[in-house]
Every structure is written in structure tokens, then in C-alpha cells.
Amino acid sequence: SAVISQKPSRDICQRGTSLTIQCQVDSQVTMMFWYRQQPGQSLTLIATANQGSEATYESGFVIDKFPISRPNLTFSTLTVSNMSPEDSSIYLCSVHYLGTENTEAFFGQGTRLTVV
Amino acid sequence: GESVGLHLPTLSVQEGDNSIINCAYSNSASDYFIWYKQESGKGPQFIIDIRSNMDKRQGQRVTVLLNKTVKHLSLQIAATQPGDSAVYFCADYRDDKIIFGKGTRLHILP
């Protein structure tokens, strides 16, 4: 299992500004994942963050808008840049565990972002 | 693009009855299918998964069925309790990623 700490837990930001979200895992993991969950919707994968290489972004997400850092095997940051109200969402980081019995993803509690 | 989707956005079930939440998928290359439960204000919580070479798996009060012929996945919750109220997501695992479906909100009626 994994314990994931995310901060901030919530923030209200002015449009045009940027917010950096931090994610700390209690064990070393190769890949960390960032998701967005818009109000009343499912989780959408933004990108996969690997230590020592650039993040891999999903369709519809670009590095200029969502730069990601992965300085070591337990930590990652996601920045939401030049925010607009459409960026209001919950952002979650996740790690995956592939076991012999289960395939499981562990999530942080999320960062609830409101852009005004 | 999204490869899993859910038939119904909301399901209301009498307390004590069994709940069945359905999901359709389109990608036959998925390695695993997974069910998550998300309570309000929390991150998704793993419930159960099933490998693509299986057709049934049981857990505590939950059963997942996989029908590869019609690309259909279901989650059965036995003796539904008030604590089962949540949004349930199916997801699939492939290419080292977990991709989520749309979600079904489960309401428990007293």
C-alpha cells in the first residue's frame, strides 16, 4: 500500500495566476500520475510523471499549461499555469501498485482548486 | 480517448437489496479492469479488480463479472448498506495507466 499526501488541500486563485500542487508518497515509486476531476465528473488522466525524464501527457493536456516536476522517487509537483475558471477542478495524484493478486491505485485526498 | 463507460449515471437501491452497477468497455487490450468507490470529498478507493483472462472474481460482499464477448463489466454489491452510498467508477489498466469511466452514483433507500 501507499500513503499519499497532497497539498494544498484547497485553494482559491485569481485568473491568470499559477498554482503548484505537491504530492508526497511514503515509498519510492517509479511512476506517479496526475488526474483532474471536474465537478460531477470522472477522473481524467493528465500525465504520467517518471523520475529523471519528462512527463508524458495525455491527449488534450500540454506541458506549458501543466508543467510537472519529478525530482525523486517519492515526490512530484503539478503546476496549473495561467489559470482560468475552466481550470476549477479537483486535482489528484496517484501511484499504482501491481501485485500478484491486485492492481491497485492509491490516491491523495486531492486539491480542490477554484479559479475566480 | 476514453475506453470505458457506464450505462446508468444514478442507481437507487433499497437497503438490504443487492446492487448491480454496469460498465461497457471498448478496448480489448486492457490487462485489468478495476472498480473504485469514491465518497464525497475523498479520493477513489479500490474495491476489486479482475484480470482480463478471468470472468468472475469475488471479494467481501462484492463480485465482479467480466463478459469479454459483449465487452461488459459489472459490480455486484450484496446486501447493500447505507455506507455503500458513493460514486462507483469502473476503470481499465493498460500501457501502465489506469483510465476511468464516467461513474454511477449509488443511492441507498431506507
PDB file of C-alpha atoms in Angstrom:
ATOM      1  CA  SER A   1       0.000   0.000   0.000  1.00  0.00           C
ATOM      2  CA  ALA A   2       0.967   3.647  -0.198  1.00  0.00           C
ATOM      3  CA  VAL A   3       0.124   6.792   1.704  1.00  0.00           C
ATOM      4  CA  ILE A   4      -0.029   9.902  -0.425  1.00  0.00           C
ATOM      5  CA  SER A   5      -0.001  13.419   0.961  1.00  0.00           C
ATOM      6  CA  GLN A   6      -1.130  16.232  -1.241  1.00  0.00           C
ATOM      7  CA  LYS A   7      -1.060  19.949  -0.593  1.00  0.00           C
ATOM      8  CA  PRO A   8      -2.661  22.336  -0.625  1.00  0.00           C
ATOM      9  CA  SER A   9      -5.962  20.605   0.033  1.00  0.00           C
ATOM     10  CA  ARG A  10      -7.809  23.527  -1.479  1.00  0.00           C
ATOM     11  CA  ASP A  11      -7.172  26.971  -2.846  1.00  0.00           C
ATOM     12  CA  ILE A  12      -8.973  29.873  -4.421  1.00  0.00           C
ATOM     13  CA  CYS A  13      -6.896  31.598  -7.068  1.00  0.00           C
ATOM     14  CA  GLN A  14      -7.179  34.593  -9.316  1.00  0.00           C
ATOM     15  CA  ARG A  15      -7.355  34.006 -13.029  1.00  0.00           C
ATOM     16  CA  GLY A  16      -4.046  34.418 -14.783  1.00  0.00           C
ATOM     17  CA  THR A  17      -2.027  33.159 -11.837  1.00  0.00           C
ATOM     18  CA  SER A  18      -0.411  29.749 -11.335  1.00  0.00           C
ATOM     19  CA  LEU A  19      -0.693  27.174  -8.581  1.00  0.00           C
ATOM     20  CA  THR A  20       1.753  24.397  -7.782  1.00  0.00           C
ATOM     21  CA  ILE A  21       0.387  21.259  -6.162  1.00  0.00           C
ATOM     22  CA  GLN A  22       2.704  18.973  -4.258  1.00  0.00           C
ATOM     23  CA  CYS A  23       2.442  15.221  -3.888  1.00  0.00           C
ATOM     24  CA  GLN A  24       4.499  13.177  -1.428  1.00  0.00           C
ATOM     25  CA  VAL A  25       4.456   9.376  -1.315  1.00  0.00           C
ATOM     26  CA  ASP A  26       5.647   7.358   1.660  1.00  0.00           C
ATOM     27  CA  SER A  27       7.539   4.889  -0.533  1.00  0.00           C
ATOM     28  CA  GLN A  28       9.610   5.004  -3.686  1.00  0.00           C
ATOM     29  CA  VAL A  29       7.638   4.564  -6.866  1.00  0.00           C
ATOM     30  CA  THR A  30       8.668   4.615 -10.486  1.00  0.00           C
ATOM     31  CA  MET A  31       5.621   6.341 -11.872  1.00  0.00           C
ATOM     32  CA  MET A  32       3.306   8.935 -10.413  1.00  0.00           C
ATOM     33  CA  PHE A  33       0.109  10.027 -12.096  1.00  0.00           C
ATOM     34  CA  TRP A  34      -1.827  13.258 -12.092  1.00  0.00           C
ATOM     35  CA  TYR A  35      -5.582  13.299 -12.635  1.00  0.00           C
ATOM     36  CA  ARG A  36      -8.183  16.002 -12.903  1.00  0.00           C
ATOM     37  CA  GLN A  37     -11.751  15.561 -11.698  1.00  0.00           C
ATOM     38  CA  GLN A  38     -14.118  18.273 -12.786  1.00  0.00           C
ATOM     39  CA  PRO A  39     -17.302  18.801 -10.758  1.00  0.00           C
ATOM     40  CA  GLY A  40     -19.644  15.848 -11.007  1.00  0.00           C
ATOM     41  CA  GLN A  41     -17.418  14.014 -13.437  1.00  0.00           C
ATOM     42  CA  SER A  42     -14.965  11.168 -13.578  1.00  0.00           C
ATOM     43  CA  LEU A  43     -11.207  11.293 -13.297  1.00  0.00           C
ATOM     44  CA  THR A  44      -9.235  12.247 -16.384  1.00  0.00           C
ATOM     45  CA  LEU A  45      -5.571  11.372 -16.589  1.00  0.00           C
ATOM     46  CA  ILE A  46      -3.423  14.442 -17.217  1.00  0.00           C
ATOM     47  CA  ALA A  47       0.044  12.934 -17.331  1.00  0.00           C
ATOM     48  CA  THR A  48       2.447  10.295 -16.092  1.00  0.00           C
ATOM     49  CA  ALA A  49       5.479  11.567 -14.187  1.00  0.00           C
ATOM     50  CA  ASN A  50       8.640   9.484 -14.280  1.00  0.00           C
ATOM     51  CA  GLN A  51      11.689  10.318 -12.268  1.00  0.00           C
ATOM     52  CA  GLY A  52      14.550  11.562 -14.415  1.00  0.00           C
ATOM     53  CA  SER A  53      12.572  12.154 -17.588  1.00  0.00           C
ATOM     54  CA  GLU A  54       9.902  14.448 -18.919  1.00  0.00           C
ATOM     55  CA  ALA A  55       6.330  13.711 -18.068  1.00  0.00           C
ATOM     56  CA  THR A  56       4.140  12.008 -20.639  1.00  0.00           C
ATOM     57  CA  TYR A  57       0.947  13.955 -21.300  1.00  0.00           C
ATOM     58  CA  GLU A  58      -2.409  12.611 -22.378  1.00  0.00           C
ATOM     59  CA  SER A  59      -4.320  13.995 -25.308  1.00  0.00           C
ATOM     60  CA  GLY A  60      -5.665  17.441 -24.530  1.00  0.00           C
ATOM     61  CA  PHE A  61      -3.027  18.302 -21.939  1.00  0.00           C
ATOM     62  CA  VAL A  62       0.215  20.135 -22.646  1.00  0.00           C
ATOM     63  CA  ILE A  63       3.365  20.828 -20.704  1.00  0.00           C
ATOM     64  CA  ASP A  64       3.087  24.605 -20.979  1.00  0.00           C
ATOM     65  CA  LYS A  65      -0.260  24.530 -19.185  1.00  0.00           C
ATOM     66  CA  PHE A  66       0.512  21.729 -16.713  1.00  0.00           C
ATOM     67  CA  PRO A  67       4.261  21.568 -16.083  1.00  0.00           C
ATOM     68  CA  ILE A  68       5.243  18.638 -13.893  1.00  0.00           C
ATOM     69  CA  SER A  69       8.347  18.022 -11.854  1.00  0.00           C
ATOM     70  CA  ARG A  70       9.577  14.682 -10.538  1.00  0.00           C
ATOM     71  CA  PRO A  71      12.840  15.346  -8.697  1.00  0.00           C
ATOM     72  CA  ASN A  72      12.948  12.000  -6.883  1.00  0.00           C
ATOM     73  CA  LEU A  73      11.086   8.735  -6.420  1.00  0.00           C
ATOM     74  CA  THR A  74       8.779   9.983  -3.666  1.00  0.00           C
ATOM     75  CA  PHE A  75       7.767  13.454  -4.794  1.00  0.00           C
ATOM     76  CA  SER A  76       6.103  15.260  -7.685  1.00  0.00           C
ATOM     77  CA  THR A  77       4.552  18.625  -8.385  1.00  0.00           C
ATOM     78  CA  LEU A  78       1.894  19.702 -10.847  1.00  0.00           C
ATOM     79  CA  THR A  79       1.560  23.359 -11.758  1.00  0.00           C
ATOM     80  CA  VAL A  80      -1.645  24.732 -13.206  1.00  0.00           C
ATOM     81  CA  SER A  81      -0.462  27.734 -15.198  1.00  0.00           C
ATOM     82  CA  ASN A  82      -2.237  30.895 -16.304  1.00  0.00           C
ATOM     83  CA  MET A  83      -5.428  29.715 -14.687  1.00  0.00           C
ATOM     84  CA  SER A  84      -8.928  30.385 -15.934  1.00  0.00           C
ATOM     85  CA  PRO A  85     -12.268  29.473 -14.321  1.00  0.00           C
ATOM     86  CA  GLU A  86     -12.359  26.369 -16.546  1.00  0.00           C
ATOM     87  CA  ASP A  87      -9.422  25.027 -14.540  1.00  0.00           C
ATOM     88  CA  SER A  88     -11.589  24.865 -11.428  1.00  0.00           C
ATOM     89  CA  SER A  89     -11.432  21.219 -10.527  1.00  0.00           C
ATOM     90  CA  ILE A  90     -10.049  18.659  -8.130  1.00  0.00           C
ATOM     91  CA  TYR A  91      -6.516  17.564  -8.950  1.00  0.00           C
ATOM     92  CA  LEU A  92      -5.333  14.207  -7.644  1.00  0.00           C
ATOM     93  CA  CYS A  93      -2.030  12.453  -7.672  1.00  0.00           C
ATOM     94  CA  SER A  94      -1.832   8.705  -7.722  1.00  0.00           C
ATOM     95  CA  VAL A  95       0.546   5.789  -7.658  1.00  0.00           C
ATOM     96  CA  HIS A  96      -0.154   2.308  -8.940  1.00  0.00           C
ATOM     97  CA  TYR A  97       0.636  -0.983  -7.351  1.00  0.00           C
ATOM     98  CA  LEU A  98       0.830  -4.121  -9.447  1.00  0.00           C
ATOM     99  CA  GLY A  99       0.633  -7.127  -7.187  1.00  0.00           C
ATOM    100  CA  THR A 100       0.121 -10.799  -7.825  1.00  0.00           C
ATOM    101  CA  GLU A 101      -3.461 -10.530  -6.583  1.00  0.00           C
ATOM    102  CA  ASN A 102      -4.489  -6.965  -7.281  1.00  0.00           C
ATOM    103  CA  THR A 103      -3.837  -3.993  -9.455  1.00  0.00           C
ATOM    104  CA  GLU A 104      -4.483  -1.012  -7.295  1.00  0.00           C
ATOM    105  CA  ALA A 105      -4.131   2.731  -7.491  1.00  0.00           C
ATOM    106  CA  PHE A 106      -3.699   4.862  -4.412  1.00  0.00           C
ATOM    107  CA  PHE A 107      -4.797   8.456  -4.431  1.00  0.00           C
ATOM    108  CA  GLY A 108      -4.085  11.543  -2.466  1.00  0.00           C
ATOM    109  CA  GLN A 109      -7.039  13.376  -0.976  1.00  0.00           C
ATOM    110  CA  GLY A 110      -6.944  15.823  -3.853  1.00  0.00           C
ATOM    111  CA  THR A 111      -6.529  19.553  -4.251  1.00  0.00           C
ATOM    112  CA  ARG A 112      -9.763  21.426  -4.773  1.00  0.00           C
ATOM    113  CA  LEU A 113      -8.977  24.430  -6.959  1.00  0.00           C
ATOM    114  CA  THR A 114     -11.366  27.291  -7.550  1.00  0.00           C
ATOM    115  CA  VAL A 115     -10.381  29.966 -10.039  1.00  0.00           C
ATOM    116  CA  VAL A 116     -12.178  33.278  -9.790  1.00  0.00           C
TER     117      VAL A 116
ATOM    118  CA  GLY B   1      -9.684   8.506 -25.677  1.00  0.00           C
ATOM    119  CA  GLU B   2     -11.942   7.027 -23.080  1.00  0.00           C
ATOM    120  CA  SER B   3     -12.343   3.294 -23.320  1.00  0.00           C
ATOM    121  CA  VAL B   4     -14.778   2.561 -20.532  1.00  0.00           C
ATOM    122  CA  GLY B   5     -18.229   3.974 -19.940  1.00  0.00           C
ATOM    123  CA  LEU B   6     -21.190   3.358 -17.688  1.00  0.00           C
ATOM    124  CA  HIS B   7     -24.778   2.580 -18.643  1.00  0.00           C
ATOM    125  CA  LEU B   8     -26.545   4.498 -15.860  1.00  0.00           C
ATOM    126  CA  PRO B   9     -25.497   7.657 -14.075  1.00  0.00           C
ATOM    127  CA  THR B  10     -27.652   7.042 -10.958  1.00  0.00           C
ATOM    128  CA  LEU B  11     -28.833   3.885  -9.248  1.00  0.00           C
ATOM    129  CA  SER B  12     -31.236   3.768  -6.297  1.00  0.00           C
ATOM    130  CA  VAL B  13     -31.369   0.574  -4.268  1.00  0.00           C
ATOM    131  CA  GLN B  14     -33.304  -0.437  -1.184  1.00  0.00           C
ATOM    132  CA  GLU B  15     -31.147  -1.067   1.839  1.00  0.00           C
ATOM    133  CA  GLY B  16     -30.516  -4.790   2.144  1.00  0.00           C
ATOM    134  CA  ASP B  17     -31.042  -5.490  -1.545  1.00  0.00           C
ATOM    135  CA  ASN B  18     -28.269  -6.317  -3.968  1.00  0.00           C
ATOM    136  CA  SER B  19     -26.843  -3.608  -6.210  1.00  0.00           C
ATOM    137  CA  ILE B  20     -25.602  -4.172  -9.728  1.00  0.00           C
ATOM    138  CA  ILE B  21     -23.555  -1.484 -11.426  1.00  0.00           C
ATOM    139  CA  ASN B  22     -22.731  -1.989 -15.084  1.00  0.00           C
ATOM    140  CA  CYS B  23     -19.961  -0.795 -17.326  1.00  0.00           C
ATOM    141  CA  ALA B  24     -19.128  -1.206 -21.012  1.00  0.00           C
ATOM    142  CA  TYR B  25     -15.633  -1.058 -22.383  1.00  0.00           C
ATOM    143  CA  SER B  26     -14.245  -0.786 -25.867  1.00  0.00           C
ATOM    144  CA  ASN B  27     -10.570  -1.658 -25.596  1.00  0.00           C
ATOM    145  CA  SER B  28      -9.941  -5.399 -25.793  1.00  0.00           C
ATOM    146  CA  ALA B  29      -6.263  -4.901 -24.971  1.00  0.00           C
ATOM    147  CA  SER B  30      -6.866  -3.949 -21.343  1.00  0.00           C
ATOM    148  CA  ASP B  31      -4.980  -6.098 -18.854  1.00  0.00           C
ATOM    149  CA  TYR B  32      -7.158  -5.491 -15.826  1.00  0.00           C
ATOM    150  CA  PHE B  33     -10.494  -3.977 -15.012  1.00  0.00           C
ATOM    151  CA  ILE B  34     -10.931  -2.255 -11.708  1.00  0.00           C
ATOM    152  CA  TRP B  35     -13.777  -0.896  -9.650  1.00  0.00           C
ATOM    153  CA  TYR B  36     -13.377   2.162  -7.433  1.00  0.00           C
ATOM    154  CA  LYS B  37     -15.616   3.768  -4.870  1.00  0.00           C
ATOM    155  CA  GLN B  38     -15.493   7.482  -4.244  1.00  0.00           C
ATOM    156  CA  GLU B  39     -17.182   9.072  -1.295  1.00  0.00           C
ATOM    157  CA  SER B  40     -17.823  12.776  -1.160  1.00  0.00           C
ATOM    158  CA  GLY B  41     -14.663  14.782  -0.560  1.00  0.00           C
ATOM    159  CA  LYS B  42     -12.359  11.802  -0.835  1.00  0.00           C
ATOM    160  CA  GLY B  43     -10.127  10.222  -3.427  1.00  0.00           C
ATOM    161  CA  PRO B  44     -11.191   6.996  -5.161  1.00  0.00           C
ATOM    162  CA  GLN B  45     -10.833   3.836  -3.141  1.00  0.00           C
ATOM    163  CA  PHE B  46     -10.018   0.458  -4.664  1.00  0.00           C
ATOM    164  CA  ILE B  47     -12.788  -2.125  -4.367  1.00  0.00           C
ATOM    165  CA  ILE B  48     -11.844  -5.066  -6.540  1.00  0.00           C
ATOM    166  CA  ASP B  49     -10.208  -5.851  -9.826  1.00  0.00           C
ATOM    167  CA  ILE B  50     -10.299  -8.639 -12.352  1.00  0.00           C
ATOM    168  CA  ARG B  51      -7.727  -9.778 -14.842  1.00  0.00           C
ATOM    169  CA  SER B  52      -8.778  -9.849 -18.466  1.00  0.00           C
ATOM    170  CA  ASN B  53      -8.397 -13.651 -18.590  1.00  0.00           C
ATOM    171  CA  MET B  54     -10.962 -14.187 -15.830  1.00  0.00           C
ATOM    172  CA  ASP B  55     -14.744 -13.919 -15.914  1.00  0.00           C
ATOM    173  CA  LYS B  56     -15.571 -13.668 -12.229  1.00  0.00           C
ATOM    174  CA  ARG B  57     -13.944 -12.609  -9.022  1.00  0.00           C
ATOM    175  CA  GLN B  58     -15.406 -12.337  -5.554  1.00  0.00           C
ATOM    176  CA  GLY B  59     -14.460 -10.186  -2.642  1.00  0.00           C
ATOM    177  CA  GLN B  60     -16.094  -9.293   0.600  1.00  0.00           C
ATOM    178  CA  ARG B  61     -19.754  -8.599  -0.320  1.00  0.00           C
ATOM    179  CA  VAL B  62     -18.705  -7.717  -3.866  1.00  0.00           C
ATOM    180  CA  THR B  63     -18.466  -9.693  -7.071  1.00  0.00           C
ATOM    181  CA  VAL B  64     -17.113  -8.504 -10.376  1.00  0.00           C
ATOM    182  CA  LEU B  65     -18.195 -10.188 -13.589  1.00  0.00           C
ATOM    183  CA  LEU B  66     -16.432  -9.766 -16.894  1.00  0.00           C
ATOM    184  CA  ASN B  67     -18.068 -10.708 -20.191  1.00  0.00           C
ATOM    185  CA  LYS B  68     -15.492 -10.314 -22.904  1.00  0.00           C
ATOM    186  CA  THR B  69     -17.881 -11.384 -25.631  1.00  0.00           C
ATOM    187  CA  VAL B  70     -20.004  -8.279 -25.210  1.00  0.00           C
ATOM    188  CA  LYS B  71     -17.275  -6.191 -23.513  1.00  0.00           C
ATOM    189  CA  HIS B  72     -19.259  -5.740 -20.361  1.00  0.00           C
ATOM    190  CA  LEU B  73     -18.213  -5.453 -16.740  1.00  0.00           C
ATOM    191  CA  SER B  74     -20.436  -5.424 -13.668  1.00  0.00           C
ATOM    192  CA  LEU B  75     -20.043  -4.889  -9.951  1.00  0.00           C
ATOM    193  CA  GLN B  76     -22.461  -6.639  -7.657  1.00  0.00           C
ATOM    194  CA  ILE B  77     -22.773  -5.494  -4.071  1.00  0.00           C
ATOM    195  CA  ALA B  78     -24.606  -7.884  -1.787  1.00  0.00           C
ATOM    196  CA  ALA B  79     -26.917  -6.677   0.979  1.00  0.00           C
ATOM    197  CA  THR B  80     -26.390  -3.006   0.225  1.00  0.00           C
ATOM    198  CA  GLN B  81     -25.767  -0.852   3.275  1.00  0.00           C
ATOM    199  CA  PRO B  82     -26.001   2.926   3.845  1.00  0.00           C
ATOM    200  CA  GLY B  83     -22.211   3.056   3.837  1.00  0.00           C
ATOM    201  CA  ASP B  84     -22.238   1.904   0.243  1.00  0.00           C
ATOM    202  CA  SER B  85     -23.603   5.269  -0.870  1.00  0.00           C
ATOM    203  CA  ALA B  86     -20.948   6.689  -3.181  1.00  0.00           C
ATOM    204  CA  VAL B  87     -19.975   7.105  -6.799  1.00  0.00           C
ATOM    205  CA  TYR B  88     -18.605   3.958  -8.377  1.00  0.00           C
ATOM    206  CA  PHE B  89     -16.166   4.018 -11.256  1.00  0.00           C
ATOM    207  CA  CYS B  90     -15.004   1.240 -13.488  1.00  0.00           C
ATOM    208  CA  ALA B  91     -11.530   1.624 -14.888  1.00  0.00           C
ATOM    209  CA  ASP B  92      -9.165  -0.301 -17.059  1.00  0.00           C
ATOM    210  CA  TYR B  93      -5.439  -0.790 -16.800  1.00  0.00           C
ATOM    211  CA  ARG B  94      -3.269  -0.847 -19.918  1.00  0.00           C
ATOM    212  CA  ASP B  95       0.022   0.611 -21.023  1.00  0.00           C
ATOM    213  CA  ASP B  96       0.892   1.280 -17.362  1.00  0.00           C
ATOM    214  CA  LYS B  97      -2.090   3.630 -16.988  1.00  0.00           C
ATOM    215  CA  ILE B  98      -5.459   3.467 -15.291  1.00  0.00           C
ATOM    216  CA  ILE B  99      -8.244   5.076 -17.312  1.00  0.00           C
ATOM    217  CA  PHE B 100     -11.548   5.808 -15.598  1.00  0.00           C
ATOM    218  CA  GLY B 101     -15.115   5.526 -16.844  1.00  0.00           C
ATOM    219  CA  LYS B 102     -17.874   8.044 -16.153  1.00  0.00           C
ATOM    220  CA  GLY B 103     -19.199   6.872 -12.790  1.00  0.00           C
ATOM    221  CA  THR B 104     -22.519   5.761 -11.281  1.00  0.00           C
ATOM    222  CA  ARG B 105     -23.920   7.332  -8.143  1.00  0.00           C
ATOM    223  CA  LEU B 106     -25.449   4.729  -5.849  1.00  0.00           C
ATOM    224  CA  HIS B 107     -28.307   5.908  -3.613  1.00  0.00           C
ATOM    225  CA  ILE B 108     -29.428   3.699  -0.751  1.00  0.00           C
ATOM    226  CA  LEU B 109     -33.106   3.952   0.083  1.00  0.00           C
ATOM    227  CA  PRO B 110     -34.117   3.306   3.707  1.00  0.00           C
TER     228      PRO B 110
END
